[in-house]
PDB file of C-alpha atoms and ligand atoms in Angstrom:
ATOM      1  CA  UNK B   1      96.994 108.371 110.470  1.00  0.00           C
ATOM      2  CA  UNK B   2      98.856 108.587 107.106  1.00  0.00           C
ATOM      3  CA  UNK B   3     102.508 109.611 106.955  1.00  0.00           C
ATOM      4  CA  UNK B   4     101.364 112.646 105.243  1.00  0.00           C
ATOM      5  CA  UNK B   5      98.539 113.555 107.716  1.00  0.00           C
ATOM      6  CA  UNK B   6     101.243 112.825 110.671  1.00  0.00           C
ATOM      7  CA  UNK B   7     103.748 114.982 109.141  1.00  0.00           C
ATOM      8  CA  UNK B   8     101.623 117.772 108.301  1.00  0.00           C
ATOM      9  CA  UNK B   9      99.721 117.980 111.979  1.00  0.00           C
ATOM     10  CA  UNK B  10     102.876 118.005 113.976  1.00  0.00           C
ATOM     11  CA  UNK B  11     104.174 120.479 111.609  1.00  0.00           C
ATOM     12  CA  UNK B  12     101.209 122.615 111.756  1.00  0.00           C
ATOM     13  CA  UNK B  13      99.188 121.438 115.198  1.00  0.00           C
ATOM     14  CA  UNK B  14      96.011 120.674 113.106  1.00  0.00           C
ATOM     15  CA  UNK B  15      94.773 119.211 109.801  1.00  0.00           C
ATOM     16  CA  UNK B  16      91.712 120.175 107.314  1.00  0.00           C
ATOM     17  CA  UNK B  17      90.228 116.959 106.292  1.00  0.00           C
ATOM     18  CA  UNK B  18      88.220 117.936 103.135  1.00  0.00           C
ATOM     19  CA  UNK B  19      84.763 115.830 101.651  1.00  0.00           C
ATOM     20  CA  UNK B  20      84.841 113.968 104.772  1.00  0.00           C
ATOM     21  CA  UNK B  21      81.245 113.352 105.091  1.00  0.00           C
ATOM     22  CA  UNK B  22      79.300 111.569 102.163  1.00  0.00           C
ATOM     23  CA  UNK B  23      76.728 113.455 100.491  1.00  0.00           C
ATOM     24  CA  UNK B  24      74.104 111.133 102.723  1.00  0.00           C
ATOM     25  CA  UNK B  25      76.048 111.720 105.798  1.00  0.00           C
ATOM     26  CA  UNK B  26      76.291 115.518 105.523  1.00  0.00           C
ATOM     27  CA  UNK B  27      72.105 116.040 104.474  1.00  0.00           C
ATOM     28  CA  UNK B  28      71.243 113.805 107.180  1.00  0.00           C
ATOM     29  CA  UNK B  29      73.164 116.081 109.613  1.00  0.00           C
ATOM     30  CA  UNK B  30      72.212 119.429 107.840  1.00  0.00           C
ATOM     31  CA  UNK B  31      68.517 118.312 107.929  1.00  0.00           C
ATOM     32  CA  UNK B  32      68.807 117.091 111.514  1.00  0.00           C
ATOM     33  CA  UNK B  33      70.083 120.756 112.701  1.00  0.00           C
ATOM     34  CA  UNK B  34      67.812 122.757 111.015  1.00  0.00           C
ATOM     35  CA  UNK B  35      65.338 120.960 112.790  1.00  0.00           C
ATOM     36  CA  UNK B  36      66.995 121.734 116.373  1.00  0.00           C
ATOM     37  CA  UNK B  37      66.942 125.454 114.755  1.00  0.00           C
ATOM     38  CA  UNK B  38      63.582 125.592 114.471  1.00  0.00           C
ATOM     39  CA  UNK B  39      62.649 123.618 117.847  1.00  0.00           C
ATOM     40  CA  UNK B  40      60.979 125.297 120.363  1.00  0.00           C
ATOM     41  CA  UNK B  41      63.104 125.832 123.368  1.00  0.00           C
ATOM     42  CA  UNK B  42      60.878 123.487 125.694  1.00  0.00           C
ATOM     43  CA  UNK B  43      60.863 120.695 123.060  1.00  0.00           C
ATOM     44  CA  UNK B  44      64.582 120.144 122.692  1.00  0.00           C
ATOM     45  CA  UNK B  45      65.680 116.740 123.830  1.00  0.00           C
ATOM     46  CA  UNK B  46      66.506 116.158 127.317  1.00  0.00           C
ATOM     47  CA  UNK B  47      69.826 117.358 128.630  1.00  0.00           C
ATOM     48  CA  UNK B  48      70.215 119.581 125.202  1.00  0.00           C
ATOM     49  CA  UNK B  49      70.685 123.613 126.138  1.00  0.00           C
ATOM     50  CA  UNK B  50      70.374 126.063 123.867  1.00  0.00           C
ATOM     51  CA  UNK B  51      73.019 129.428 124.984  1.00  0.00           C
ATOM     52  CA  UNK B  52      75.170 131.866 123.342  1.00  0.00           C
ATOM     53  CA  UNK B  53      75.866 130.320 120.157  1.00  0.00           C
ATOM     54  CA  UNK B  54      74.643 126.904 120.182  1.00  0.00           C
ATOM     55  CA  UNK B  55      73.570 123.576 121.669  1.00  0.00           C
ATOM     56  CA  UNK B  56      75.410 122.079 124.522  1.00  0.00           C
ATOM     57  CA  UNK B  57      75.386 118.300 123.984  1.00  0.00           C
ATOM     58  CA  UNK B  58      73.960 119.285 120.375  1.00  0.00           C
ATOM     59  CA  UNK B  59      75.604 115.741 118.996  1.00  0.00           C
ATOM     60  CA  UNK B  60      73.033 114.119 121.085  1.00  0.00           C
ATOM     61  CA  UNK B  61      70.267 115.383 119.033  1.00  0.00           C
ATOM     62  CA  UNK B  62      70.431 112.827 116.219  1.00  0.00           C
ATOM     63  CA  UNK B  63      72.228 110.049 114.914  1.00  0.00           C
ATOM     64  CA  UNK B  64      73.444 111.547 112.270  1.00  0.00           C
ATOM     65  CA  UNK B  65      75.476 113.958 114.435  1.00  0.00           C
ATOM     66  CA  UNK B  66      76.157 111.447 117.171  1.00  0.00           C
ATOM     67  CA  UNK B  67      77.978 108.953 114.653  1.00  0.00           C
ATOM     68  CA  UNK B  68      80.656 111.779 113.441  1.00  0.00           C
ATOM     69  CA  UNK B  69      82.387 111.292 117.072  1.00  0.00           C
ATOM     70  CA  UNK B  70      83.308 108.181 116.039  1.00  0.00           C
ATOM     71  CA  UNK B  71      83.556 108.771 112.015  1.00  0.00           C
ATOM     72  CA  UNK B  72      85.916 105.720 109.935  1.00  0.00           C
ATOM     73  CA  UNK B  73      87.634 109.059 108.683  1.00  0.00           C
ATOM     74  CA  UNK B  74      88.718 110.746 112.322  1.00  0.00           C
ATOM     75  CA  UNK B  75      88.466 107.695 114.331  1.00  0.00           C
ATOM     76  CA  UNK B  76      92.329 106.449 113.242  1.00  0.00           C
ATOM     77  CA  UNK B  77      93.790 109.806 113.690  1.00  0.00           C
ATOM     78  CA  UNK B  78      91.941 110.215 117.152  1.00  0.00           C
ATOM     79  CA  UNK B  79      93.059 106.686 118.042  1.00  0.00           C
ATOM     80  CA  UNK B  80      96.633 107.675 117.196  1.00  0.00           C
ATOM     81  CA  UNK B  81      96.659 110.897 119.400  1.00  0.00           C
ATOM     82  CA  UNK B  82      95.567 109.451 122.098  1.00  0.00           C
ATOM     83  CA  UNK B  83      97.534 106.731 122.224  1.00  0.00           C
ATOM     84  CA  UNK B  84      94.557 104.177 121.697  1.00  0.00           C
ATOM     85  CA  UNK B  85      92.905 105.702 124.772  1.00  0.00           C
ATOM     86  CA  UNK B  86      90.476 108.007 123.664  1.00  0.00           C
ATOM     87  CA  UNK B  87      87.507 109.469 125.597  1.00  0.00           C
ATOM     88  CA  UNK B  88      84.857 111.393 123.698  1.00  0.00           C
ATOM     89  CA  UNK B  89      83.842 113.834 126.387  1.00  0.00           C
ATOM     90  CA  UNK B  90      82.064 117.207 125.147  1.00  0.00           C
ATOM     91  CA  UNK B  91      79.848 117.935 121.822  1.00  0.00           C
ATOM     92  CA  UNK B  92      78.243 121.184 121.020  1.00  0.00           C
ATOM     93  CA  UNK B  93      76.957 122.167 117.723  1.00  0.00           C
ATOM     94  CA  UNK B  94      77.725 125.858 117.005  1.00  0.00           C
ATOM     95  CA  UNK B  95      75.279 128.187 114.759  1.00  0.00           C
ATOM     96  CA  UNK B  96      77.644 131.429 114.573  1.00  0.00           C
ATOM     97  CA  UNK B  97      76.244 134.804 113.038  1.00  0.00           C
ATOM     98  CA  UNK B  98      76.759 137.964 112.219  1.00  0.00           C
ATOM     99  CA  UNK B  99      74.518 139.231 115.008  1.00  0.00           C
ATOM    100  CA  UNK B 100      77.922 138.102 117.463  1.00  0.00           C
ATOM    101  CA  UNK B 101      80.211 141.447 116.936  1.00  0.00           C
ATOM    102  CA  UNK B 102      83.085 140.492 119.072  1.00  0.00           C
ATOM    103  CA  UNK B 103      86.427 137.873 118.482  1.00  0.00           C
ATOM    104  CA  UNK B 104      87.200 135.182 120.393  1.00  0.00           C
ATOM    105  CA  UNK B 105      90.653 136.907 121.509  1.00  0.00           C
ATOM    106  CA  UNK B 106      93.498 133.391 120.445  1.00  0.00           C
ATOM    107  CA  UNK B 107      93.572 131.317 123.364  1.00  0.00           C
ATOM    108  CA  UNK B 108      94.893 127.602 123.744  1.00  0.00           C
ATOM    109  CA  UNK B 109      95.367 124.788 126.270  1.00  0.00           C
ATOM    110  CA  UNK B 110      99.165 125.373 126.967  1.00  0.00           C
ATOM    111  CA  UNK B 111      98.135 129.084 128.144  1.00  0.00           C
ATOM    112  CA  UNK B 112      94.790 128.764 129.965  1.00  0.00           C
ATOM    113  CA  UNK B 113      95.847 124.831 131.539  1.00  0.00           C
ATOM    114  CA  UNK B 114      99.380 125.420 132.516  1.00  0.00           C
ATOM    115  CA  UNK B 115     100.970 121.916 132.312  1.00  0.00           C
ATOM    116  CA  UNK B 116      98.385 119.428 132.184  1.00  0.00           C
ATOM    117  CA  UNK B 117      98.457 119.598 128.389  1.00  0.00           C
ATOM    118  CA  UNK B 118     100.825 117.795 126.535  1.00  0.00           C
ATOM    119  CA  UNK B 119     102.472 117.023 123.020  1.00  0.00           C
ATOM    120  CA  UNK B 120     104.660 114.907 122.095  1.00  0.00           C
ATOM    121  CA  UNK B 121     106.336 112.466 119.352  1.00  0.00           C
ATOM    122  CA  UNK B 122     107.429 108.473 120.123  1.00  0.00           C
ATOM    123  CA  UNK B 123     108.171 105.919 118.319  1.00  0.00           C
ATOM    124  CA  UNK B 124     107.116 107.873 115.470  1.00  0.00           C
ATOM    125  CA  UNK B 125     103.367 108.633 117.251  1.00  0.00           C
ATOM    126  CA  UNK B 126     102.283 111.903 117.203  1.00  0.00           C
ATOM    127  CA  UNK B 127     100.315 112.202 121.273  1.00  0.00           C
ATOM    128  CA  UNK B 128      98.260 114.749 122.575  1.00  0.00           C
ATOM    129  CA  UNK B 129      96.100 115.229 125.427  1.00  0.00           C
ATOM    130  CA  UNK B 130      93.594 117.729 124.356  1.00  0.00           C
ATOM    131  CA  UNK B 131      91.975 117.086 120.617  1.00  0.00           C
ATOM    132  CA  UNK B 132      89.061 118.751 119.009  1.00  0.00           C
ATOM    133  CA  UNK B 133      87.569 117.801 115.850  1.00  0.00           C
ATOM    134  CA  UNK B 134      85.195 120.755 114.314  1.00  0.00           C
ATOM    135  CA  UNK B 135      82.643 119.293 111.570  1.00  0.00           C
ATOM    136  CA  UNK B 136      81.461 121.612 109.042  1.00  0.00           C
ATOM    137  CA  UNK B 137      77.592 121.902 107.923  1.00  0.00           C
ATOM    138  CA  UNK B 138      77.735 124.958 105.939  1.00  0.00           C
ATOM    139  CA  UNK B 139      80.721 126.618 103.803  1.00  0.00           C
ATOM    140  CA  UNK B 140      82.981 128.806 104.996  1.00  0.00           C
ATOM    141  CA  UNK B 141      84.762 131.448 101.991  1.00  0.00           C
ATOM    142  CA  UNK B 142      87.904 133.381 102.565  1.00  0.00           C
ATOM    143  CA  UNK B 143      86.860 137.012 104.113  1.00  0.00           C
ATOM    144  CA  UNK B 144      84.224 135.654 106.047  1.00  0.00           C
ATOM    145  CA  UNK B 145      85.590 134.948 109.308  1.00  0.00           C
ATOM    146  CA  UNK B 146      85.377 131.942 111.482  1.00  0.00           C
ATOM    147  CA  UNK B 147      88.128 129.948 112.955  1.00  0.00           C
ATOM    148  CA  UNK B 148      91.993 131.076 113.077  1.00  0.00           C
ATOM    149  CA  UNK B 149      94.380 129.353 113.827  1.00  0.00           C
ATOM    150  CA  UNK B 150      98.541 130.224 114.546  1.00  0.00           C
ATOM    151  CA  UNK B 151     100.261 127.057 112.472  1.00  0.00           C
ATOM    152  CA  UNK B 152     103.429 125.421 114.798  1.00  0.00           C
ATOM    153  CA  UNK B 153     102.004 127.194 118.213  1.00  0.00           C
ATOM    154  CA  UNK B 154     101.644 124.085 119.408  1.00  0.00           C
ATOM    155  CA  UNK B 155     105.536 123.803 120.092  1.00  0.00           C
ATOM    156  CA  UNK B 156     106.231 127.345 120.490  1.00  0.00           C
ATOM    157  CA  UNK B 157     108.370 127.901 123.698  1.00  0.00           C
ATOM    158  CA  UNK B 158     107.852 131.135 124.159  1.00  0.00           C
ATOM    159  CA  UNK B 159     105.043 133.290 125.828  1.00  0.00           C
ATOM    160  CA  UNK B 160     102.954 134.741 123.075  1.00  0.00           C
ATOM    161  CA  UNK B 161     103.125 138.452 123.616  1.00  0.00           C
ATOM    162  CA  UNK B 162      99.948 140.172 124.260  1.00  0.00           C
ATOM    163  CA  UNK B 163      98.323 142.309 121.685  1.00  0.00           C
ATOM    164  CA  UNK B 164     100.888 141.296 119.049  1.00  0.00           C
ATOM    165  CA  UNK B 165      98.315 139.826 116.858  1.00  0.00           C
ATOM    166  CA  UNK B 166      95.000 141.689 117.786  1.00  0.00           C
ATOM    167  CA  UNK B 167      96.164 144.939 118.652  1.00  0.00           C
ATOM    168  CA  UNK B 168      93.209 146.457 119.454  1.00  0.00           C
ATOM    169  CA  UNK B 169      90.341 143.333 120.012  1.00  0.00           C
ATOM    170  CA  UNK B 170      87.472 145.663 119.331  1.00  0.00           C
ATOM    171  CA  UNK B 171      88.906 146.353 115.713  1.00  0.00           C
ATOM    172  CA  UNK B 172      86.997 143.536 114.071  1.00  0.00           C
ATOM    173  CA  UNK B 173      88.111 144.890 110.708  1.00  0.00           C
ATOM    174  CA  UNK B 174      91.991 144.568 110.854  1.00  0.00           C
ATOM    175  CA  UNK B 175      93.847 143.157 108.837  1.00  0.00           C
ATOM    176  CA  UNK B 176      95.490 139.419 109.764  1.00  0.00           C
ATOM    177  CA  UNK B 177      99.237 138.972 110.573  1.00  0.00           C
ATOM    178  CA  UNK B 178     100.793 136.772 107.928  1.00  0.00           C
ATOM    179  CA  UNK B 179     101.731 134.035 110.681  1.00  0.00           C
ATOM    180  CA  UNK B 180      97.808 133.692 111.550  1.00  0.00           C
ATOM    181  CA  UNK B 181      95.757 131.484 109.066  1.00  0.00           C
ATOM    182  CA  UNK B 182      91.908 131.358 108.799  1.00  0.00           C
ATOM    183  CA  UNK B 183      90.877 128.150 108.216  1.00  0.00           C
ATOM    184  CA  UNK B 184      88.294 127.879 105.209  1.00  0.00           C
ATOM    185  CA  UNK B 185      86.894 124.170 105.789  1.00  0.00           C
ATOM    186  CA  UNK B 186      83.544 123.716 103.114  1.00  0.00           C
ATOM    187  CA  UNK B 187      80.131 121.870 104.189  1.00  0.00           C
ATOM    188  CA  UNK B 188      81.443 118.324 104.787  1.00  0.00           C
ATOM    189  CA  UNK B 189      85.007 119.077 105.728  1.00  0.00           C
ATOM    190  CA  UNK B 190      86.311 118.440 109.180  1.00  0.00           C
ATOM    191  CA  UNK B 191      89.389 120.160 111.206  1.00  0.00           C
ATOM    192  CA  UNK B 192      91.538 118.666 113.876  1.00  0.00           C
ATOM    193  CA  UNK B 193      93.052 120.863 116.265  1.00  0.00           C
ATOM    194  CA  UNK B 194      95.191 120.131 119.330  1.00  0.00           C
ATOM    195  CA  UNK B 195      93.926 122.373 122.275  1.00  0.00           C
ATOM    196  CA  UNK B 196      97.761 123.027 122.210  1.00  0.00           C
ATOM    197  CA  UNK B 197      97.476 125.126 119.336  1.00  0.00           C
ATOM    198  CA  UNK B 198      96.717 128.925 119.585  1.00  0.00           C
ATOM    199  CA  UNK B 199      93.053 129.372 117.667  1.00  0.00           C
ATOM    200  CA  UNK B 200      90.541 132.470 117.896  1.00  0.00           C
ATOM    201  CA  UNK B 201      87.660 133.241 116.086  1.00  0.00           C
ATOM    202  CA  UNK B 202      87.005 136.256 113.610  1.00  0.00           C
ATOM    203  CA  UNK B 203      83.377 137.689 113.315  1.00  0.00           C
ATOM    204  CA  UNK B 204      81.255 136.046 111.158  1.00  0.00           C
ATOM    205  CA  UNK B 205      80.248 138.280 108.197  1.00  0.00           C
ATOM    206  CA  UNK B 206      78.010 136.958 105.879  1.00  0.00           C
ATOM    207  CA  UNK B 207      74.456 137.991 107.071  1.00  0.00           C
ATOM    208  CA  UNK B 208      72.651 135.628 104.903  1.00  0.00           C
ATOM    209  CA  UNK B 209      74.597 132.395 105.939  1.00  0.00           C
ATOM    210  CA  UNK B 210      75.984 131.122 109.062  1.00  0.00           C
ATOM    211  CA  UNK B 211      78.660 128.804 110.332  1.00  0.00           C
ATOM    212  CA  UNK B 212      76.907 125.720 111.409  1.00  0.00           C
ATOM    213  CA  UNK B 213      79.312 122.917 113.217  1.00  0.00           C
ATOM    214  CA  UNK B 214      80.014 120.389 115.546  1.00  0.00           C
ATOM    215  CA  UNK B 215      82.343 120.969 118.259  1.00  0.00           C
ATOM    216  CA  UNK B 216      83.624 117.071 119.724  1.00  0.00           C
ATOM    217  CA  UNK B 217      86.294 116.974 122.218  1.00  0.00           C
ATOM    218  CA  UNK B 218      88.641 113.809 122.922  1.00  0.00           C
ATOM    219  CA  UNK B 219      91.243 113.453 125.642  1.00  0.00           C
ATOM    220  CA  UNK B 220      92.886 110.106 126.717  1.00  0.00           C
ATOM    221  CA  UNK B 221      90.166 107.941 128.749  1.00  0.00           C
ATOM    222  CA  UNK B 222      92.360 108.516 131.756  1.00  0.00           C
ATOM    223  CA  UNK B 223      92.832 111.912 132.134  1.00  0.00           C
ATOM    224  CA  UNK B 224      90.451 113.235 134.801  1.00  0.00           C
ATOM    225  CA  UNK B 225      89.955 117.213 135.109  1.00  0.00           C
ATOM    226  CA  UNK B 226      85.875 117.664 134.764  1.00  0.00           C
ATOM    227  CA  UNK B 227      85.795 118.572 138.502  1.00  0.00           C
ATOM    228  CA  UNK B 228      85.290 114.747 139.385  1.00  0.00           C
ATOM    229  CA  UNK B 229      82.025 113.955 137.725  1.00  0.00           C
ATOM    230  CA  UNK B 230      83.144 110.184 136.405  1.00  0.00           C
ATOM    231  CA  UNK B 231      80.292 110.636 133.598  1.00  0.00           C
ATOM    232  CA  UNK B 232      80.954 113.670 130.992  1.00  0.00           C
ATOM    233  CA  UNK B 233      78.012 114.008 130.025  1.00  0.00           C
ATOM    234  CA  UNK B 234      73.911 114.395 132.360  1.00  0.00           C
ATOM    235  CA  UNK B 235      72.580 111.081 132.855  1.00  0.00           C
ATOM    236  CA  UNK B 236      69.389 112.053 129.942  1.00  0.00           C
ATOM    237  CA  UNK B 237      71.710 112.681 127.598  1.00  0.00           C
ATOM    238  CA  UNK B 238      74.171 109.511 128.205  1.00  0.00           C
ATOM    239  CA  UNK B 239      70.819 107.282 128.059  1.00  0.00           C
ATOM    240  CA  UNK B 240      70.419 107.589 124.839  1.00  0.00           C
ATOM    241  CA  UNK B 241      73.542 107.108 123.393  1.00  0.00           C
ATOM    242  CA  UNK B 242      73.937 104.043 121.578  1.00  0.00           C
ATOM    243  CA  UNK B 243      76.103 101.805 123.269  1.00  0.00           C
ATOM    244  CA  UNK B 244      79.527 102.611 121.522  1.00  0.00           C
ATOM    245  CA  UNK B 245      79.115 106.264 121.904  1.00  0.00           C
ATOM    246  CA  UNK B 246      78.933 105.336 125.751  1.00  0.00           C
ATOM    247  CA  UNK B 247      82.113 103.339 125.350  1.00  0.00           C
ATOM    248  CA  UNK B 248      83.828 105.927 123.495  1.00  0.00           C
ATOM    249  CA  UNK B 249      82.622 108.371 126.726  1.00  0.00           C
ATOM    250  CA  UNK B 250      83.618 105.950 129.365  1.00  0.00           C
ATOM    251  CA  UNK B 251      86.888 106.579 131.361  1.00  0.00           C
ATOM    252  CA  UNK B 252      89.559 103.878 131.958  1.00  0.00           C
ATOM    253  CA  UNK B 253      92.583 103.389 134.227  1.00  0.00           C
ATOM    254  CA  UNK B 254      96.362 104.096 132.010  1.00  0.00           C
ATOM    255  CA  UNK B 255      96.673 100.275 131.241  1.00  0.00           C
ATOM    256  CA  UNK B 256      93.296  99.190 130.145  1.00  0.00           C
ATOM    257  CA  UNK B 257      92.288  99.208 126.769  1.00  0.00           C
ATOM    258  CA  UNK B 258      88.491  99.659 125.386  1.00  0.00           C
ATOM    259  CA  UNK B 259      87.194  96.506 123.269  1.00  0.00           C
ATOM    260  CA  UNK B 260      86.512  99.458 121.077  1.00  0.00           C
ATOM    261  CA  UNK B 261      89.932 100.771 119.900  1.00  0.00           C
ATOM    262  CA  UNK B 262      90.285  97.410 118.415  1.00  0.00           C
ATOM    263  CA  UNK B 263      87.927  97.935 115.689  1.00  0.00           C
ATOM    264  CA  UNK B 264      88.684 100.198 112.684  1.00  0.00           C
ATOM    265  CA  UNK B 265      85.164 100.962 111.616  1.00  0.00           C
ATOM    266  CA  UNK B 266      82.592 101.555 114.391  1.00  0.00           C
ATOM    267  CA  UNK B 267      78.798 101.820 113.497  1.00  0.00           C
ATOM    268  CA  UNK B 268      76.372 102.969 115.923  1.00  0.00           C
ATOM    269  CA  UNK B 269      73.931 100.232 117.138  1.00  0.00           C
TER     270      UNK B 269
HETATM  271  O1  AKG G   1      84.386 128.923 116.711  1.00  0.00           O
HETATM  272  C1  AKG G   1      85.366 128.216 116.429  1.00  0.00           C
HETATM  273  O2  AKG G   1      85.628 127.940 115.253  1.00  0.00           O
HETATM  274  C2  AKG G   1      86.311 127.690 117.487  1.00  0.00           C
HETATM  275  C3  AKG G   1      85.755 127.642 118.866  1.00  0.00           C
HETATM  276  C4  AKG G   1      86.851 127.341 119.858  1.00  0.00           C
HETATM  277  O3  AKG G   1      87.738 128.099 120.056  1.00  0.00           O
HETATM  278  C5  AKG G   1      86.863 126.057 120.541  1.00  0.00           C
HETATM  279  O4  AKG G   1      85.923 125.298 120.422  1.00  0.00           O
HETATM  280  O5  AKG G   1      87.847 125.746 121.243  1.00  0.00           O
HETATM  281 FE1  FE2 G   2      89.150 127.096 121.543  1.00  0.00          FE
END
């Protein structure tokens, strides 16, 4: 993590990482979801759901998407927040359109978790216990919804009022109060949150695009609180993750460290 990426995401509780993907990277992952798009519902790969929105596991579909949990360009930062412990340990892939009419009212970890989120500076380390990193397959324009987010929540001590900031919920046209910001990342770009922060979603409004991304979520490889199941992910899916994508997915007592935290660039085998 640079000093100007640290400063900026403890200032702000996340950071937009722009051109993050290479062109190669992000038409390898474009092609390989318009294929899951088009798939038949009973020829999706094993252990991948199509609901609401989406594709739980989606990252599991191809390589391409599987590789961006552990991308040279989020891997340090991740690293970092977790204080070298990090656990990869949910991945959907998101295809948002117009045809959903309602916001996803703001919400975060310190609200809906009580205390078992944290965040925290030492020794000059920014730490968190709840990251996600959002990928970005498609382009996303000012006015056309998508993610917002409520810079410095992340430290607020204060409850947030209720309807101070969405008024009325089923007004999808209002306008936005000047402390929220909606993030704009392009095709490529990536976003790093901290569950910490509060985030909602505006309707999407474009009818001839949508928002296609990856949802990956990180916590520190020994925080437990998936209702005991030691493996995040079904057994189908986990089988055919290469084997550093497993690591990366593994849990860990406090004190060990995974071989894999040692290495700076990780490519999938
Ligand atoms: O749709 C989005 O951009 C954000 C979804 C969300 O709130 C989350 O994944 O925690
Ligand atoms: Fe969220």
């Amino acid at each position: 993590m640079t000093p100007r990426e640290r400063y900026l995401f403890d200032l702000r509780g996340y950071l937009h990482l722009e051109n993050v993907l290479s062109a190669q990277e992000l038409s390898d992952a474009q092609t390989a979801i318009a294929q899951l798009v088009q798939a038949p519902p009973d020829t999706l790969p094993p252990g991948i759901q199509r609901g609401g929105e989406g594709f739980s596991n989606g990252f599991s579909a191809d390589k391409s998407l599987e590789a961006l949990t552990l991308h040279p360009r989020t891997w340090p930062i991740i690293k970092e927040l977790t204080g070298n412990k990090p656990r990869f340990n949910r991945g959907s892939l998101v295809v948002n359109t117009h045809e959903n009419r309602k916001i996803t009212p703001l919400h975060c970890a310190r609200e809906d978790f009580r205390w078992t989120r944290r965040y925290a500076v030492k020794n000059g380390e920014i730490y968190t216990n709840d990251i996600v990193v959002f990928f970005y397959f498609t382009d996303v324009y000012p006015g056309d919804g998508g993610l917002v987010v409520l810079p410095g929540s992340h430290k607020s001590r204060f409850e947030r009022p209720e309807k101070l900031f969405f008024p009325n919920p089923d007004d999808t046209d209002t306008e936005l109060h000047p402390a929220l910001v909606n993030v704009t990342p392009k095709a490529g770009d990536a976003v790093i949150i901290t569950e910490m922060l509060t985030h909602g979603v505006l309707v999407w409004k474009p009818t001839e695009r949508d928002r296609r991304f990856l949802i990956l979520r990180y916590k520190p490889h020994y925080f437990q609180d998936d209702r005991g199941i030691r493996e995040p992910f079904p057994s189908e899916v986990m089988e055919r993750l290469s084997p550093e994508t497993q690591a990366l997915a593994a849990h860990g007592a406090y004190w060990e460290e995974k071989e894999l935290v040692k290495r700076d660039v990780v490519t999938l085998r």
